[in-house]
Structure formats: structure tokens, C-alpha cells
PDB file of C-alpha atoms and ligand atoms in Angstrom:
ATOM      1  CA  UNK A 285     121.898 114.222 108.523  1.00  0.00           C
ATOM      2  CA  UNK A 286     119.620 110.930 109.430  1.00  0.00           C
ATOM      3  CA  UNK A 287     119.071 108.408 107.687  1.00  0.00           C
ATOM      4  CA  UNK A 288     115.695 106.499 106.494  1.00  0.00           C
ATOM      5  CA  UNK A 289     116.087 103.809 108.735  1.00  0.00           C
ATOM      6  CA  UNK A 290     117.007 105.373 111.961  1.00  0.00           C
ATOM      7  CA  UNK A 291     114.176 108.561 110.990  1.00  0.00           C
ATOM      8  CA  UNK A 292     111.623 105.272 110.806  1.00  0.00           C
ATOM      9  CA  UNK A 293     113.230 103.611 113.942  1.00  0.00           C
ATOM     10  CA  UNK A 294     112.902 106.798 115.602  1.00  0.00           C
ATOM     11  CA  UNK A 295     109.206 107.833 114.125  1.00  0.00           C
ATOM     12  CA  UNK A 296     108.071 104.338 115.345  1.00  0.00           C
ATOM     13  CA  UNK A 297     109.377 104.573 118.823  1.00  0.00           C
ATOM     14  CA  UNK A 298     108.168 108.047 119.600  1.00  0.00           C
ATOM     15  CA  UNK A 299     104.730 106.513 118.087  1.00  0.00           C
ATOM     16  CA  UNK A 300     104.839 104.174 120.486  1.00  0.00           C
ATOM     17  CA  UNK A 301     105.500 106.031 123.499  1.00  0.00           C
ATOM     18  CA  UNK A 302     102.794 108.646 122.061  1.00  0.00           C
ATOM     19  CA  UNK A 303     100.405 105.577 121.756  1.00  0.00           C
ATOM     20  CA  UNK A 304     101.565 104.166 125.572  1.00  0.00           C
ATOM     21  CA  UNK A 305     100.835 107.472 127.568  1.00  0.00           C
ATOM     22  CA  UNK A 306      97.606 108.437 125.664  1.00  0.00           C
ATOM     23  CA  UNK A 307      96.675 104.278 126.692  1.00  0.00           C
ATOM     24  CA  UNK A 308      97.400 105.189 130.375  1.00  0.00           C
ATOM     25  CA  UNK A 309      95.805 108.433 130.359  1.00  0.00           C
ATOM     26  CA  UNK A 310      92.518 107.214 128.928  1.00  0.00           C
ATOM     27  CA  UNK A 311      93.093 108.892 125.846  1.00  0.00           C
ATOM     28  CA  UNK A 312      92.411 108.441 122.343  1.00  0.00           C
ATOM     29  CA  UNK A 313      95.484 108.258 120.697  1.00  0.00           C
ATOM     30  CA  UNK A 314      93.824 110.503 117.964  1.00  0.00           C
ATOM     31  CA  UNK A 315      93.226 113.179 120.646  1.00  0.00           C
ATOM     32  CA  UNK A 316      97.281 114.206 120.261  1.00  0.00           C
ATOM     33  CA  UNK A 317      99.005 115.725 116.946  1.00  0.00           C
ATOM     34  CA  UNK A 318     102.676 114.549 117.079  1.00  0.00           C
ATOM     35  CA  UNK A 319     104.804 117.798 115.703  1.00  0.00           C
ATOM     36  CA  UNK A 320     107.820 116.928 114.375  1.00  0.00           C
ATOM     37  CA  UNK A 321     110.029 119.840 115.289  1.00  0.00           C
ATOM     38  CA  UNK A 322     112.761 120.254 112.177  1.00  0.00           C
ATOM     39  CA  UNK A 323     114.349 123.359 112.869  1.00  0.00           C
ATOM     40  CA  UNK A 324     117.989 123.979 111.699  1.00  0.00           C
ATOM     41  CA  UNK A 325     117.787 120.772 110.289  1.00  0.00           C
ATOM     42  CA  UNK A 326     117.792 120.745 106.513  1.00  0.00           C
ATOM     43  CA  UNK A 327     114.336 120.360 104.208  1.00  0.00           C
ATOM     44  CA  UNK A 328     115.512 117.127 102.739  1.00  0.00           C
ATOM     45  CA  UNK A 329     114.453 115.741 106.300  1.00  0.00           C
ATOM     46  CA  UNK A 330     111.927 116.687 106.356  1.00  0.00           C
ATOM     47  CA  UNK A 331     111.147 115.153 102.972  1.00  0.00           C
ATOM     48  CA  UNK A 332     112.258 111.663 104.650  1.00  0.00           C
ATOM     49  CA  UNK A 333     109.840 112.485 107.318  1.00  0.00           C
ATOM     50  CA  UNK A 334     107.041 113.492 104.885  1.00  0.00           C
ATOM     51  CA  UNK A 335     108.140 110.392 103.003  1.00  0.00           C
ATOM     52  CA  UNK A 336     107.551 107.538 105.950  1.00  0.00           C
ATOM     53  CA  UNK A 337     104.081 109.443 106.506  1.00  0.00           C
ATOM     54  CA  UNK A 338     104.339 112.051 109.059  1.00  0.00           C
ATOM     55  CA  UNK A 339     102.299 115.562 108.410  1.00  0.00           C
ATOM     56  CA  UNK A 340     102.726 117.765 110.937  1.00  0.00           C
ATOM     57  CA  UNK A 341     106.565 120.007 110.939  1.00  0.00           C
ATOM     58  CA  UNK A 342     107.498 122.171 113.540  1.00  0.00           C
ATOM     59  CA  UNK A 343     109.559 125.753 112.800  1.00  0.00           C
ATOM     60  CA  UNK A 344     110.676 128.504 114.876  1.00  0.00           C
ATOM     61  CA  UNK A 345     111.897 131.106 112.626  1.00  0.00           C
ATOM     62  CA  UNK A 346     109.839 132.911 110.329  1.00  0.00           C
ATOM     63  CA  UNK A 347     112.894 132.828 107.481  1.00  0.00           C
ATOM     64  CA  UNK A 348     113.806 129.369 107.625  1.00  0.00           C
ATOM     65  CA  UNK A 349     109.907 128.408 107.271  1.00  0.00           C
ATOM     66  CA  UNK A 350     109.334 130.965 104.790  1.00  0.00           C
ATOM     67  CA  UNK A 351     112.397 128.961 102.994  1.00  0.00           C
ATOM     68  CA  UNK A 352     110.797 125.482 103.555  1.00  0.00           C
ATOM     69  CA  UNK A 353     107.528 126.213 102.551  1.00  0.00           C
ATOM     70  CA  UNK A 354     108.284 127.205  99.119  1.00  0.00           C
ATOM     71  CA  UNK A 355     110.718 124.475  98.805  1.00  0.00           C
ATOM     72  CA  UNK A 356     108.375 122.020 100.176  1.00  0.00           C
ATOM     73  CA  UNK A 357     105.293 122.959  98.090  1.00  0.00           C
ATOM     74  CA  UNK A 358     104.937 119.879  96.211  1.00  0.00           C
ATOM     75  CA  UNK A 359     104.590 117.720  99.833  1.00  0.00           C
ATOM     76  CA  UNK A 360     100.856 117.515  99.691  1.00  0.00           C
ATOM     77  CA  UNK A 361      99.453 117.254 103.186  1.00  0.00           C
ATOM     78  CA  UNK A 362     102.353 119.005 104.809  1.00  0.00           C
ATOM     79  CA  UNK A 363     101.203 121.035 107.728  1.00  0.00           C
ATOM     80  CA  UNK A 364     103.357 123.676 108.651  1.00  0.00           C
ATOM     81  CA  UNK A 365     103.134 124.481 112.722  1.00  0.00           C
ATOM     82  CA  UNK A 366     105.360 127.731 113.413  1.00  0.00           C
ATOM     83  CA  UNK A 367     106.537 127.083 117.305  1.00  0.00           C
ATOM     84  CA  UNK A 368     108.771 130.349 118.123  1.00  0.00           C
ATOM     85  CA  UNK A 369     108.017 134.003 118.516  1.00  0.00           C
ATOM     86  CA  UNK A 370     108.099 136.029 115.780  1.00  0.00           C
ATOM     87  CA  UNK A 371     108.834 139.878 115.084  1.00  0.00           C
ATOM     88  CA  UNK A 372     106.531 141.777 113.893  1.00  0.00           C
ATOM     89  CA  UNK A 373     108.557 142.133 110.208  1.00  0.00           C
ATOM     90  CA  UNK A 374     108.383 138.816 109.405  1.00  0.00           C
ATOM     91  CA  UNK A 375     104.861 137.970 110.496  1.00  0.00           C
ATOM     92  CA  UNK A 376     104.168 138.023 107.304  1.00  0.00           C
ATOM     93  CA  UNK A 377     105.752 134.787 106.334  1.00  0.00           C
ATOM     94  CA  UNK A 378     104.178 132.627 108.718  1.00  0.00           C
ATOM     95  CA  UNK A 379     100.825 134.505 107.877  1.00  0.00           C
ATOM     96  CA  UNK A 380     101.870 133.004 104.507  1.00  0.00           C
ATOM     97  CA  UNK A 381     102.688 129.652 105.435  1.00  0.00           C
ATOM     98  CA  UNK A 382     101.590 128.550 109.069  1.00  0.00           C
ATOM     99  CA  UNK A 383      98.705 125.505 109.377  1.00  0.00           C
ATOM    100  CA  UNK A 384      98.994 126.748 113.124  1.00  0.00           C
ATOM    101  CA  UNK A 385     101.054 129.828 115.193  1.00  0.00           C
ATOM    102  CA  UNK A 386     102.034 128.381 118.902  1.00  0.00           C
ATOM    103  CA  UNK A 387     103.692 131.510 120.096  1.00  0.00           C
ATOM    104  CA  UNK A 388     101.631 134.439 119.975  1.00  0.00           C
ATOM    105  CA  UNK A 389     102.270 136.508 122.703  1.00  0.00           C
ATOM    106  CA  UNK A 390     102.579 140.209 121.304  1.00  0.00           C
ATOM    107  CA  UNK A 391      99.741 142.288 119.841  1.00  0.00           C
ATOM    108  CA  UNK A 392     101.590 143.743 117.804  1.00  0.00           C
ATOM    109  CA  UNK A 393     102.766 140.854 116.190  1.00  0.00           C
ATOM    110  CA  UNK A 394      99.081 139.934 116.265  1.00  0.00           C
ATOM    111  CA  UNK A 395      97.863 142.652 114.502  1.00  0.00           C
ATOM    112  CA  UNK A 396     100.435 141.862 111.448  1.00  0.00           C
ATOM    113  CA  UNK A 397      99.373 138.381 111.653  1.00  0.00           C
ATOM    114  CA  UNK A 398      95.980 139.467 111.168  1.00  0.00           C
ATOM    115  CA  UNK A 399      96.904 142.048 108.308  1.00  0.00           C
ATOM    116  CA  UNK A 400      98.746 139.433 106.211  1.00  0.00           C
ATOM    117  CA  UNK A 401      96.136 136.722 106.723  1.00  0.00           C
ATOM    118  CA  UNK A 402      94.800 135.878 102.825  1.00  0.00           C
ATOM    119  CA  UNK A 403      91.914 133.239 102.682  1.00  0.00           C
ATOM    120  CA  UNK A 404      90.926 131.340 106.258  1.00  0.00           C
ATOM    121  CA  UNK A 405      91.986 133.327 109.774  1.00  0.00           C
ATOM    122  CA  UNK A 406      95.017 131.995 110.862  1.00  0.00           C
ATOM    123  CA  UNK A 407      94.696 129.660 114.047  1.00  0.00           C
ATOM    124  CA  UNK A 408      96.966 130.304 117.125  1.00  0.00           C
ATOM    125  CA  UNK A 409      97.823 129.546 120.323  1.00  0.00           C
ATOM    126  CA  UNK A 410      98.975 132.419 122.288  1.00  0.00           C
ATOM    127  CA  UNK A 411     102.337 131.366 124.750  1.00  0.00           C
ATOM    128  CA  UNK A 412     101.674 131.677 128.597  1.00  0.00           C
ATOM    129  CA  UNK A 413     104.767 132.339 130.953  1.00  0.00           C
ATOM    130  CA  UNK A 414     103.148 129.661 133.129  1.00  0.00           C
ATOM    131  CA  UNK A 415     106.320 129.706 135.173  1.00  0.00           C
ATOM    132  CA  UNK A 416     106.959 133.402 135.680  1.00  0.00           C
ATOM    133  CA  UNK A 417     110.704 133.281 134.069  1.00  0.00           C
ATOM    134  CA  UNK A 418     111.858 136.631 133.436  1.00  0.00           C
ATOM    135  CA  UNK A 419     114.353 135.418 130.288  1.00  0.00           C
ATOM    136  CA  UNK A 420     111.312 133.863 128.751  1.00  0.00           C
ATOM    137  CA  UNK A 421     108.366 134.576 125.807  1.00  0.00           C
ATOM    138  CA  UNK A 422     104.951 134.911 126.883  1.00  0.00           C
ATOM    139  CA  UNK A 423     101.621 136.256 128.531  1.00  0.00           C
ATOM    140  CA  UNK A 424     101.342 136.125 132.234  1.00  0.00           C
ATOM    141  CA  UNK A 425      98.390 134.547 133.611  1.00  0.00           C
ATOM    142  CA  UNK A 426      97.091 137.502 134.862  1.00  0.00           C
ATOM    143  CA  UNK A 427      97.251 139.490 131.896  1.00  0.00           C
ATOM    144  CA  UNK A 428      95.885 136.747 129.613  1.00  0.00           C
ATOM    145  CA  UNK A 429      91.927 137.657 130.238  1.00  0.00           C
ATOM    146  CA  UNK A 430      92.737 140.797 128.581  1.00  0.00           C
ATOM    147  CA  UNK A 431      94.946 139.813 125.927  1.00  0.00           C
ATOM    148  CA  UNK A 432      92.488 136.972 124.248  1.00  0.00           C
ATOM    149  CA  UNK A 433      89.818 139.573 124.548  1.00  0.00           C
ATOM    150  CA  UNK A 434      92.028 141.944 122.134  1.00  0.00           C
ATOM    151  CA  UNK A 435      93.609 139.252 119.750  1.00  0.00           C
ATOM    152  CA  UNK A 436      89.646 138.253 119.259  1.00  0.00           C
ATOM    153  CA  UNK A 437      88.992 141.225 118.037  1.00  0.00           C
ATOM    154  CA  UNK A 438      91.082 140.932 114.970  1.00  0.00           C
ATOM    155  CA  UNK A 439      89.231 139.664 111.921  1.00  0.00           C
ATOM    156  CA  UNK A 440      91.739 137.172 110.381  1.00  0.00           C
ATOM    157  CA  UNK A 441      93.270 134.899 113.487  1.00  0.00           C
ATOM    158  CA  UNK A 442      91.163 132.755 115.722  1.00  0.00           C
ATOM    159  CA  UNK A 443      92.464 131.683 118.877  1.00  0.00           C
ATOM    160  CA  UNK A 444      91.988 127.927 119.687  1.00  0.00           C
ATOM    161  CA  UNK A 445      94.175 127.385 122.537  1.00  0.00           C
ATOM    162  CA  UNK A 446      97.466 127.925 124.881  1.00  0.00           C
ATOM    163  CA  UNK A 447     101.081 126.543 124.591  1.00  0.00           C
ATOM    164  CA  UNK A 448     103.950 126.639 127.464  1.00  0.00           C
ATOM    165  CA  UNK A 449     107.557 125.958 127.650  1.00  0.00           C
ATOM    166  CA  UNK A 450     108.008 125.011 131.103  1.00  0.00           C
ATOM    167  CA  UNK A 451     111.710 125.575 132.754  1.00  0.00           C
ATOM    168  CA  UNK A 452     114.543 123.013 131.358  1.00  0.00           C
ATOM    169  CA  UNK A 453     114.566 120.142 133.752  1.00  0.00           C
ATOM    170  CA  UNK A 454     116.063 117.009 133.400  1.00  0.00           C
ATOM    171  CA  UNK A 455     113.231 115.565 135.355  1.00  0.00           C
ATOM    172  CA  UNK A 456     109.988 115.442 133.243  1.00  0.00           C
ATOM    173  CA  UNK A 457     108.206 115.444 136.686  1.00  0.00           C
ATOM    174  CA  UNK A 458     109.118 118.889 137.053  1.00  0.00           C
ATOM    175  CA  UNK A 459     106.827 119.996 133.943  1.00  0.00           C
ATOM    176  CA  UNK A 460     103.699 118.539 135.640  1.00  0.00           C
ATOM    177  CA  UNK A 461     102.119 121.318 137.753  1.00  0.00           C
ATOM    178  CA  UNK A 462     103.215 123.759 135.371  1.00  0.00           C
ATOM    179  CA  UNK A 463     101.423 121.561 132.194  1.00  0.00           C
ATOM    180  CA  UNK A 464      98.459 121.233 134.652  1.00  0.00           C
ATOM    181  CA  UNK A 465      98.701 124.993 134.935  1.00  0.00           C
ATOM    182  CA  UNK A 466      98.375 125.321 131.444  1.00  0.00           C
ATOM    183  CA  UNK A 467      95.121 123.183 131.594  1.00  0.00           C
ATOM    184  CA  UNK A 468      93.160 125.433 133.494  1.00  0.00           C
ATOM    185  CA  UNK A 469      93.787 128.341 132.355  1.00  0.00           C
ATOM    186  CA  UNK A 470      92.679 127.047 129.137  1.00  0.00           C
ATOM    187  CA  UNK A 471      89.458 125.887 130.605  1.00  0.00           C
ATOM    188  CA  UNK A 472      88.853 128.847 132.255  1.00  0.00           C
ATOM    189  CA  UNK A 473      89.214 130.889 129.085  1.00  0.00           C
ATOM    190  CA  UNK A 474      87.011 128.150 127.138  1.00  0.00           C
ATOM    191  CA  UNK A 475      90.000 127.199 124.945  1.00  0.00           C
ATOM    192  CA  UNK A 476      90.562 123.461 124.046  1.00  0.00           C
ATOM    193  CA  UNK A 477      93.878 122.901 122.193  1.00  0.00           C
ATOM    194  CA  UNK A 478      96.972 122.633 124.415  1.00  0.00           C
ATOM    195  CA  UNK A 479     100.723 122.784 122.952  1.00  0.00           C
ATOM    196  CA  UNK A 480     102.314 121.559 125.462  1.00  0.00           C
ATOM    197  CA  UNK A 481     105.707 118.725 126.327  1.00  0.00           C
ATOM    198  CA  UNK A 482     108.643 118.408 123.894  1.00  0.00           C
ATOM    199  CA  UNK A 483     111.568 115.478 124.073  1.00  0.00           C
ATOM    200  CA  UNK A 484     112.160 115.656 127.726  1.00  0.00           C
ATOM    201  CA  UNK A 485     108.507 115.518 129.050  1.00  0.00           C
ATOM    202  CA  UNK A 486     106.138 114.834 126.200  1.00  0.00           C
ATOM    203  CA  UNK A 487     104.439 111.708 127.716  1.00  0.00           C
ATOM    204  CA  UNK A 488     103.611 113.304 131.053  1.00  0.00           C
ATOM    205  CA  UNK A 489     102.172 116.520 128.817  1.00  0.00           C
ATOM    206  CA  UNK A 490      99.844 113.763 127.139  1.00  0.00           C
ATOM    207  CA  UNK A 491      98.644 112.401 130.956  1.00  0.00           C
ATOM    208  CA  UNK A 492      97.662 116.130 131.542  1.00  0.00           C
ATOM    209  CA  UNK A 493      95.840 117.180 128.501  1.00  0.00           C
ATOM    210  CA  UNK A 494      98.163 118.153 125.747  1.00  0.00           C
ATOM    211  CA  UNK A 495      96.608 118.096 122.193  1.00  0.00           C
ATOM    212  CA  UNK A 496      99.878 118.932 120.358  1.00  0.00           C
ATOM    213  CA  UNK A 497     103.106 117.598 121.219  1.00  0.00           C
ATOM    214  CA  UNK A 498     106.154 119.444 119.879  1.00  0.00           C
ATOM    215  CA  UNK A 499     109.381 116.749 119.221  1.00  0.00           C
ATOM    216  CA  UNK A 500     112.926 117.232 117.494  1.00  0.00           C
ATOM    217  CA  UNK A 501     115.669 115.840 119.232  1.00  0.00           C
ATOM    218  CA  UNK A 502     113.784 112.285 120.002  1.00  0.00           C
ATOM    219  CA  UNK A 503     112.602 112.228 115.749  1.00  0.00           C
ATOM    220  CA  UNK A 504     115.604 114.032 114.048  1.00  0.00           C
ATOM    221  CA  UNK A 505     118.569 113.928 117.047  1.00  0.00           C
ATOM    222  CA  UNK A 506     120.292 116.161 117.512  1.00  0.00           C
ATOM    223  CA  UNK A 507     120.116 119.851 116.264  1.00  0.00           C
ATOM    224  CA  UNK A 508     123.401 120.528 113.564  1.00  0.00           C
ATOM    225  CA  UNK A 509     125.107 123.990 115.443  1.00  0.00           C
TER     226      UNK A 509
HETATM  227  C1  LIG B 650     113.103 123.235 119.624  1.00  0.00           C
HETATM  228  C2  LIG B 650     111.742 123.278 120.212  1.00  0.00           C
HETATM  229  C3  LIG B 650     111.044 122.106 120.518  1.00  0.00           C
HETATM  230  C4  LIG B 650     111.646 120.706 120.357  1.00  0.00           C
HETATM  231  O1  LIG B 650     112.498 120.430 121.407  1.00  0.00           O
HETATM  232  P1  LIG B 650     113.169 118.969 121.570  1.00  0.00           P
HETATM  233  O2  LIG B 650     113.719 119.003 122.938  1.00  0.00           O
HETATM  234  O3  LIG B 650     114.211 118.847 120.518  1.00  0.00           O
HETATM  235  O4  LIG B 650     112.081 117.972 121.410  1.00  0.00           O
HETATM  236  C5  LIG B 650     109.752 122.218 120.988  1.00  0.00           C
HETATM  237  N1  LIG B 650     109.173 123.418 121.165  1.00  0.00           N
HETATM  238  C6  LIG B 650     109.812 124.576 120.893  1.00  0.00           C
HETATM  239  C7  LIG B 650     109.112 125.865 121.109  1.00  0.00           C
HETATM  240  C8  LIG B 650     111.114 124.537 120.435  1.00  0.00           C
HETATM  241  O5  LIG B 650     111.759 125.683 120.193  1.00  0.00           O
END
């Protein structure tokens, strides 16, 4: 597990590079949410993390937030982001506990979402297959018209934007038409909040558009197995 220090060390440089790219895009720096991803790594953590400041956690299975949540209560502030796809069964915990859903991409799932929902719709972000990868989550472009028009239907979520998870690359370059992609089809669809760029390619997500940035590995190292 990290410790204070090198969680601060690594909260101020990923800060910094947050604050550089917005700078070069002509961005305001508060224009981007940094999401500090913490799954599989334990809630005390994310305690340290809560601790030197940060508000905004990123989870990608329903259980494990479920867990957090409750164990987290007393974090005022906290903002729970749930980042993976979920299964219909346990929509019901991040109906519970999400501040935002990146990954909705089934109706299904959307219609449970909606169903749980207590108090304020639940905000999402429904997950494009921007790159057309058969092994991946998420709408096609094509069919995305016609899914937003269904999901806005539903009384208790609200759709406020788009998130992708471009191929694995090792070259952040790669990301770019694929995050510019993302872009459009958001404008076309009058949508303004983009999740979009992780460790490997988070800056050149910030230079085209992205509102929410989704970081582990760079914040909390590397994943425990
Ligand atoms: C794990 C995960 C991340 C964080 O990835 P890092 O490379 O550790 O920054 C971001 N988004 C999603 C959807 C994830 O599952």
C-alpha cells in the first residue's frame, strides 16, 4: 500500500501535468475533474487520498463500491464516479452510491439504474466503442442516436455526456483521433461532459476536450493482483 508522502508526491505531479496540458490547450484548469481511479486498492487509500484533499474516486465494480461507500460514509465530500460496466443485478448499488455512472451502455442495465434511483436522477455517461473492438463494452456510433433517445426516456437518469476507452497503446498519440472521435459525437448529440484519457494518455485527452480524466496507476501505482 502507498504511503502519504509518495500519494502527495504523486497527487502533486499528476496536478501538475493536469494544470500544464489544460495551460497549452487554452483551458481552464477548472474545466477537468481529476478521478482518482482506486480500484482493487484498499479503502484506507483512499482515505489518504481523501485526506491530502482529493474528491473525486473512481470504481469499476458495483461490489467493491457498494463496500466503499458504506465504509467511507463519514468522508464528507467524497464523490463516488463508478467507471466499469455493470450487470443488471447489481445496478442497484451504484444506483445507491454513484455521484456519476461512465459506462452505460445496456438498456437493460439502464432501466435498473433508473428503477433503483431514490432522490436526484442519476447522471451518466453512456460508453461508445469509438474504436469498433469486438472484445470491448460499448455503443457503436451508429446505434448511439437511438440509444440516448431511449435511456432519455427513463425518469430517474439524465444523460450528460460520452466516455471511451480507446485501444491499449503505448503511444498516447494513438488515442488522439479516437478522443477527437469522442468529441463530436458528443456535439452532435448536444452532450457536453467527456470521460475520456487515463495514465497513458490523459494529457492529450485534456488538448481534445475531456472534462473527466480517469487516473490509478499514475496516483496509487500499481494495481495489488
Ligand atoms: C482502471 C481504469 C482506469 C485507470 O487506468 P490507469 O491506467 O491505472 O490510469 C481508467 N478507466 C477505466 C474504465 C478503468 O477501468
Amino acid at each position: 500500500m502507498i504511503d502519504r508522502a509518495s500519494l502527495q508526491a504523486n497527487f502533486t505531479a499528476v496536478e501538475g501535468r493536469v494544470a500544464a496540458a489544460c495551460l497549452k490547450a487554452g483551458r481552464p484548469r477548472e474545466s477537468v475533474t481529476l478521478i482518482a481511479v482506486s480500484k482493487l486498492h484498499p479503502s484506507e487509500v483512499i482515505r489518504l487520498g481523501w485526506e491530502l484533499g482529493q474528491r473525486d474516486f473512481g470504481e469499476n465494480y458495483a461490489q467493491e463500491l457498494r463496500d466503499k461507500h458504506a465504509g467511507l460514509a463519514e468522508c464528507a465530500g467524497l464523490r463516488w464516479h463508478a467507471i466499469g460496466p455493470v450487470q443488471p443485478k447489481n445496478a442497484k448499488y451504484v444506483a445507491k452510491a454513484a455521484f456519476l455512472f461512465h459506462a452505460l451502455e445496456r438498456l437493460e442495465v439502464a432501466q435498473e439504474l433508473s428503477k433503483r434511483r431514490v432522490g436526484a436522477p442519476l447522471k451518466c455517461l453512456i460508453e461508445v466503442n469509438v474504436a469498433g473492438e469486438a472484445s470491448k463494452a460499448g455503443i457503436a456510433p451508429t446505434e448511439l442516436a437511438a440509444f440516448i433517445e431511449a435511456v432519455r426516456a427513463l425518469p430517474q437518469l439524465e444523460v450528460v455526456g460520452l466516455t471511451a476507452m480507446p485501444p491499449i497503446s503505448e503511444d498516447p498519440e494513438a488515442s488522439r483521433p479516437h478522443f477527437k472521435a469522442l468529441r463530436e459525437l458528443a456535439s452532435q448529440h448536444g452532450i457536453s461532459q467527456l470521460s475520456m484519457g487515463t495514465t497513458g494518455d490523459f494529457e492529450v485527452a485534456i488538448e481534445e476536450g475531456a472534462t473527466l480524466v480517469r487516473v490509478g496507476t499514475a496516483i496509487f501505482g500499481h494495481r495489488p493482483t
